[in-house]
Amino acid sequence: MELLSDPNIWIAFFMLAALEIVLGIDNIIFISILVGRLPAENRDLARRLGLGFAMVSRIALLFSLAWVMTLTTPIFTVVGQEISGRDLILLGGGLFLLYKASHEIFQEVEAHESDAVSAGVDKVKAGATLFWGTIVQIGIVDIVFSLDSVITAVGMVDNISVMVAAVVASVAVMMFAAKPIGEFVDRHPSIKVLALAFLTMVGTLLVAEAFDVHVPKAYVYVAMLFSLSVEALNIRSRTKRQAKAQAATPAAGSVVGS
């Protein structure tokens, strides 16, 4: 009860929860893009499993704070550059994001079917493989983003209960936001390509971070926000043109009929 009556605890909770939500934006985008390749009936389950795994991995890392903090201790040195466990995880996660985002952009632009389906493999088997493959990929990126998120939480708050509560609250918000974001991305392929480009930039930042090159994420978020604003104007313009074309079609048909 003392914790609940302390205003400093509530301030720390809301600040950390807000930060966790911001840090989770790239995670939501990644999950939305991967889930979009699944059959419609499997998307909600995959989305819940992915975000559930994100929450579990973050809480597990929070309860192993001593181990998390040792990840910043250098393990070996390469060309004068000290490499820690955290650096290795960030490097692996960054390279994975770069590969996955580039592959998804290729799939989106070239519109190829998955190898399993094009090879004539049984659709049920291919669907199951795709579903669990998607969950595994989400899990890998969840761990990378969770590590960054947990280290940030450790730097902001000292109370483990506040950290766990903020993580649970942020994942709950992401649960509600993931579906509409995913559906919006699916409806607009250009937004999907922009989101993939965003993930490419995030992957580049993770690789740079692994080598102690610190680039504020705010630069990426501002660039992405500007790109989304421009694309939102394009979508609005296309919608208006389509509406005018549909309104003109019946009128043209009536003139021909008369």
Coordinates of C-alpha atoms in Angstrom, one line a residue:
M1 CA 0.0 0.0 0.0
E2 CA 2.9 2.3 0.6
L3 CA 4.0 1.9 -3.0
L4 CA 0.5 2.7 -4.3
S5 CA 0.3 5.9 -2.2
D6 CA 3.7 7.2 -3.3
P7 CA 3.2 9.7 -6.2
N8 CA 6.8 9.2 -7.3
I9 CA 6.1 5.5 -7.9
W10 CA 3.1 6.4 -10.1
I11 CA 5.1 9.0 -12.0
A12 CA 7.9 6.4 -12.6
F13 CA 5.3 3.9 -13.7
F14 CA 3.6 6.1 -16.3
M15 CA 6.9 7.4 -17.6
L16 CA 8.4 3.9 -18.0
A17 CA 5.1 2.5 -19.5
A18 CA 5.1 5.3 -22.1
L19 CA 8.7 4.7 -22.9
E20 CA 8.1 0.9 -23.2
I21 CA 5.2 1.6 -25.7
V22 CA 7.4 3.9 -27.8
L23 CA 10.2 1.3 -27.8
G24 CA 7.7 -1.3 -28.8
I25 CA 6.5 0.5 -31.9
D26 CA 9.1 -1.2 -34.1
N27 CA 8.2 -4.5 -32.5
I28 CA 4.5 -4.0 -33.3
I29 CA 5.4 -3.1 -37.0
F30 CA 7.5 -6.2 -37.3
I31 CA 4.8 -8.5 -35.8
S32 CA 2.1 -6.9 -38.0
I33 CA 4.2 -7.5 -41.2
L34 CA 5.0 -11.1 -40.4
V35 CA 1.4 -11.9 -39.2
G36 CA 0.1 -10.4 -42.5
R37 CA 1.5 -13.4 -44.4
L38 CA -0.6 -15.9 -42.4
P39 CA -4.2 -16.9 -43.2
A40 CA -6.8 -14.5 -41.7
E41 CA -8.0 -17.1 -39.1
N42 CA -4.5 -17.5 -37.7
R43 CA -3.5 -13.9 -37.4
D44 CA -5.0 -13.0 -34.1
L45 CA -3.5 -16.1 -32.4
A46 CA -0.1 -15.4 -33.8
R47 CA -0.3 -11.7 -32.8
R48 CA -1.3 -12.7 -29.2
L49 CA 1.4 -15.3 -29.0
G50 CA 4.0 -12.9 -30.3
L51 CA 3.2 -10.1 -27.9
G52 CA 2.7 -12.6 -25.1
F53 CA 6.3 -13.9 -25.7
A54 CA 7.5 -10.3 -25.7
M55 CA 6.0 -9.7 -22.3
V56 CA 7.3 -13.0 -20.9
S57 CA 10.8 -12.4 -22.2
R58 CA 10.9 -8.9 -20.8
I59 CA 9.7 -10.0 -17.4
A60 CA 12.2 -12.9 -17.4
L61 CA 15.0 -10.5 -18.2
L62 CA 13.8 -8.1 -15.5
F63 CA 14.0 -10.9 -12.9
S64 CA 17.5 -11.7 -14.0
L65 CA 18.8 -8.2 -13.6
A66 CA 22.2 -9.4 -12.3
W67 CA 22.8 -11.4 -15.5
V68 CA 21.5 -8.6 -17.7
M69 CA 23.9 -6.1 -16.3
T70 CA 26.9 -8.5 -16.8
L71 CA 26.0 -8.4 -20.5
T72 CA 27.7 -5.1 -20.8
T73 CA 31.1 -6.6 -19.6
P74 CA 33.5 -7.0 -22.5
I75 CA 34.0 -10.6 -23.5
F76 CA 36.7 -10.1 -26.2
T77 CA 38.3 -7.4 -28.3
V78 CA 38.3 -7.1 -32.1
V79 CA 40.5 -4.5 -33.7
G80 CA 40.5 -2.4 -30.5
Q81 CA 36.7 -2.7 -30.2
E82 CA 35.5 -4.3 -27.0
I83 CA 32.6 -6.8 -27.6
S84 CA 30.1 -7.7 -24.9
G85 CA 27.3 -10.1 -24.7
R86 CA 24.8 -7.3 -25.3
D87 CA 26.8 -6.2 -28.4
L88 CA 26.6 -9.7 -29.8
I89 CA 22.8 -9.9 -29.2
L90 CA 22.3 -6.4 -30.8
L91 CA 24.6 -7.4 -33.8
G92 CA 22.7 -10.6 -34.4
G93 CA 19.3 -9.0 -34.0
G94 CA 20.3 -6.1 -36.3
L95 CA 21.6 -8.4 -39.0
F96 CA 18.4 -10.5 -38.7
L97 CA 16.2 -7.4 -39.1
L98 CA 18.2 -6.3 -42.1
Y99 CA 17.9 -9.7 -43.8
K100 CA 14.2 -10.1 -42.9
A101 CA 13.2 -6.6 -43.9
S102 CA 15.1 -6.8 -47.2
H103 CA 13.6 -10.2 -47.9
E104 CA 10.1 -9.0 -47.2
I105 CA 10.6 -5.9 -49.4
F106 CA 11.7 -8.3 -52.2
Q107 CA 8.6 -10.5 -51.7
E108 CA 6.3 -7.4 -51.6
V109 CA 7.7 -5.9 -54.8
E110 CA 8.2 -9.1 -56.8
A111 CA 5.0 -10.7 -55.4
H112 CA 6.4 -14.2 -55.2
E113 CA 4.6 -17.0 -53.5
S114 CA 6.3 -18.8 -50.7
D115 CA 8.7 -21.5 -51.7
A116 CA 6.6 -24.2 -50.0
V117 CA 3.4 -23.3 -51.8
S118 CA 5.0 -22.8 -55.2
A119 CA 6.7 -26.2 -54.9
G120 CA 3.3 -27.8 -54.5
V121 CA 3.7 -28.8 -50.9
D122 CA 0.5 -29.7 -49.0
K123 CA -1.2 -26.4 -48.0
V124 CA -2.0 -27.5 -44.5
K125 CA 1.6 -28.5 -43.8
A126 CA 2.9 -25.3 -45.5
G127 CA 0.5 -23.3 -43.4
A128 CA 1.6 -24.9 -40.1
T129 CA 5.2 -24.4 -41.1
L130 CA 4.6 -20.8 -41.9
F131 CA 2.7 -20.2 -38.6
W132 CA 5.4 -21.6 -36.3
G133 CA 8.1 -20.1 -38.4
T134 CA 6.5 -16.8 -37.9
I135 CA 6.2 -17.3 -34.2
V136 CA 9.9 -18.3 -34.0
Q137 CA 10.9 -15.1 -36.0
I138 CA 8.8 -12.9 -33.7
G139 CA 10.4 -14.6 -30.7
I140 CA 13.9 -13.8 -31.9
V141 CA 13.2 -10.2 -32.5
D142 CA 11.3 -10.0 -29.2
I143 CA 14.4 -11.0 -27.3
V144 CA 16.5 -8.4 -29.1
F145 CA 14.0 -5.6 -28.4
S146 CA 13.4 -6.8 -24.9
L147 CA 17.0 -6.6 -24.0
D148 CA 17.2 -2.9 -25.1
S149 CA 13.9 -2.2 -23.3
V150 CA 15.0 -3.9 -20.1
I151 CA 18.3 -2.1 -19.9
T152 CA 16.4 1.2 -20.4
A153 CA 14.0 0.3 -17.6
V154 CA 16.9 -0.6 -15.3
G155 CA 18.4 2.8 -15.9
M156 CA 15.1 4.6 -15.1
V157 CA 13.6 2.8 -12.2
D158 CA 15.0 1.0 -9.2
N159 CA 11.8 -0.9 -8.1
I160 CA 11.3 -4.3 -9.8
S161 CA 7.6 -4.2 -9.2
V162 CA 7.2 -0.9 -11.0
M163 CA 9.2 -2.3 -13.9
V164 CA 7.1 -5.4 -14.2
A165 CA 3.8 -3.4 -14.0
A166 CA 5.0 -1.0 -16.7
V167 CA 6.0 -3.9 -19.0
V168 CA 2.6 -5.6 -18.5
A169 CA 0.7 -2.3 -19.1
S170 CA 2.7 -1.5 -22.2
V171 CA 2.1 -5.0 -23.7
A172 CA -1.6 -4.6 -22.9
V173 CA -1.7 -1.4 -24.9
M174 CA 0.3 -3.0 -27.8
M175 CA -2.3 -5.9 -27.8
F176 CA -5.0 -3.4 -28.6
A177 CA -2.9 -1.4 -31.1
A178 CA -1.3 -4.4 -33.0
K179 CA -4.5 -5.5 -34.8
P180 CA -5.6 -2.1 -36.3
I181 CA -2.0 -1.3 -37.2
G182 CA -1.7 -4.7 -38.9
E183 CA -5.0 -4.3 -40.8
F184 CA -4.0 -0.8 -41.9
V185 CA -0.6 -2.0 -43.2
D186 CA -2.3 -4.8 -45.1
R187 CA -4.7 -2.5 -46.8
H188 CA -2.0 -0.2 -48.0
P189 CA 1.0 -1.9 -49.6
S190 CA 3.0 1.4 -49.8
I191 CA 2.7 1.7 -46.0
K192 CA 4.0 -1.8 -45.7
V193 CA 7.1 -1.0 -47.8
L194 CA 7.6 2.2 -45.7
A195 CA 7.4 0.1 -42.5
L196 CA 9.9 -2.4 -43.9
A197 CA 12.2 0.5 -44.7
F198 CA 11.8 1.6 -41.1
L199 CA 12.8 -1.9 -39.9
T200 CA 15.8 -1.7 -42.1
M201 CA 16.9 1.5 -40.4
V202 CA 16.2 0.0 -37.0
G203 CA 18.4 -3.0 -37.9
T204 CA 21.2 -0.6 -39.0
L205 CA 20.9 1.2 -35.7
L206 CA 21.2 -2.1 -33.8
V207 CA 24.3 -3.0 -35.7
A208 CA 25.8 0.4 -35.1
E209 CA 24.9 0.2 -31.4
A210 CA 26.7 -3.1 -31.2
F211 CA 29.9 -1.3 -32.2
D212 CA 29.3 1.6 -29.7
V213 CA 28.1 4.0 -32.4
H214 CA 25.2 5.7 -30.7
V215 CA 22.6 7.2 -33.0
P216 CA 19.4 8.6 -31.3
K217 CA 16.3 6.7 -32.4
A218 CA 14.5 10.0 -32.5
Y219 CA 16.1 10.7 -35.9
V220 CA 14.6 7.5 -37.3
Y221 CA 11.2 8.1 -35.7
V222 CA 11.1 11.7 -37.1
A223 CA 12.1 10.5 -40.6
M224 CA 9.5 7.8 -40.5
L225 CA 6.8 10.2 -39.2
F226 CA 7.6 12.5 -42.1
S227 CA 7.4 9.7 -44.7
L228 CA 4.1 8.4 -43.2
S229 CA 2.7 12.0 -43.3
V230 CA 3.5 12.3 -47.0
E231 CA 2.1 8.8 -47.7
A232 CA -1.1 9.7 -45.8
L233 CA -1.6 12.6 -48.1
N234 CA -1.0 10.3 -51.1
I235 CA -3.6 7.9 -49.8
R236 CA -6.1 10.7 -49.2
S237 CA -5.5 11.9 -52.8
R238 CA -5.9 8.4 -54.3
T239 CA -9.2 7.9 -52.3
K240 CA -10.6 11.2 -53.6
R241 CA -9.6 10.3 -57.2
Q242 CA -11.2 6.9 -56.9
A243 CA -14.4 8.4 -55.5
K244 CA -14.6 10.8 -58.4
A245 CA -14.0 8.1 -60.9
Q246 CA -16.8 5.9 -59.4
A247 CA -19.2 8.9 -59.3
A248 CA -18.4 9.7 -63.0
T249 CA -18.9 6.1 -64.2
P250 CA -22.7 5.9 -63.7
A251 CA -23.1 9.3 -65.3
A252 CA -21.2 8.1 -68.3
G253 CA -23.2 4.9 -68.5
S254 CA -26.5 6.8 -68.4
V255 CA -25.4 9.1 -71.2
V256 CA -24.5 6.1 -73.4
G257 CA -27.9 4.4 -72.6
S258 CA -29.9 7.5 -73.6

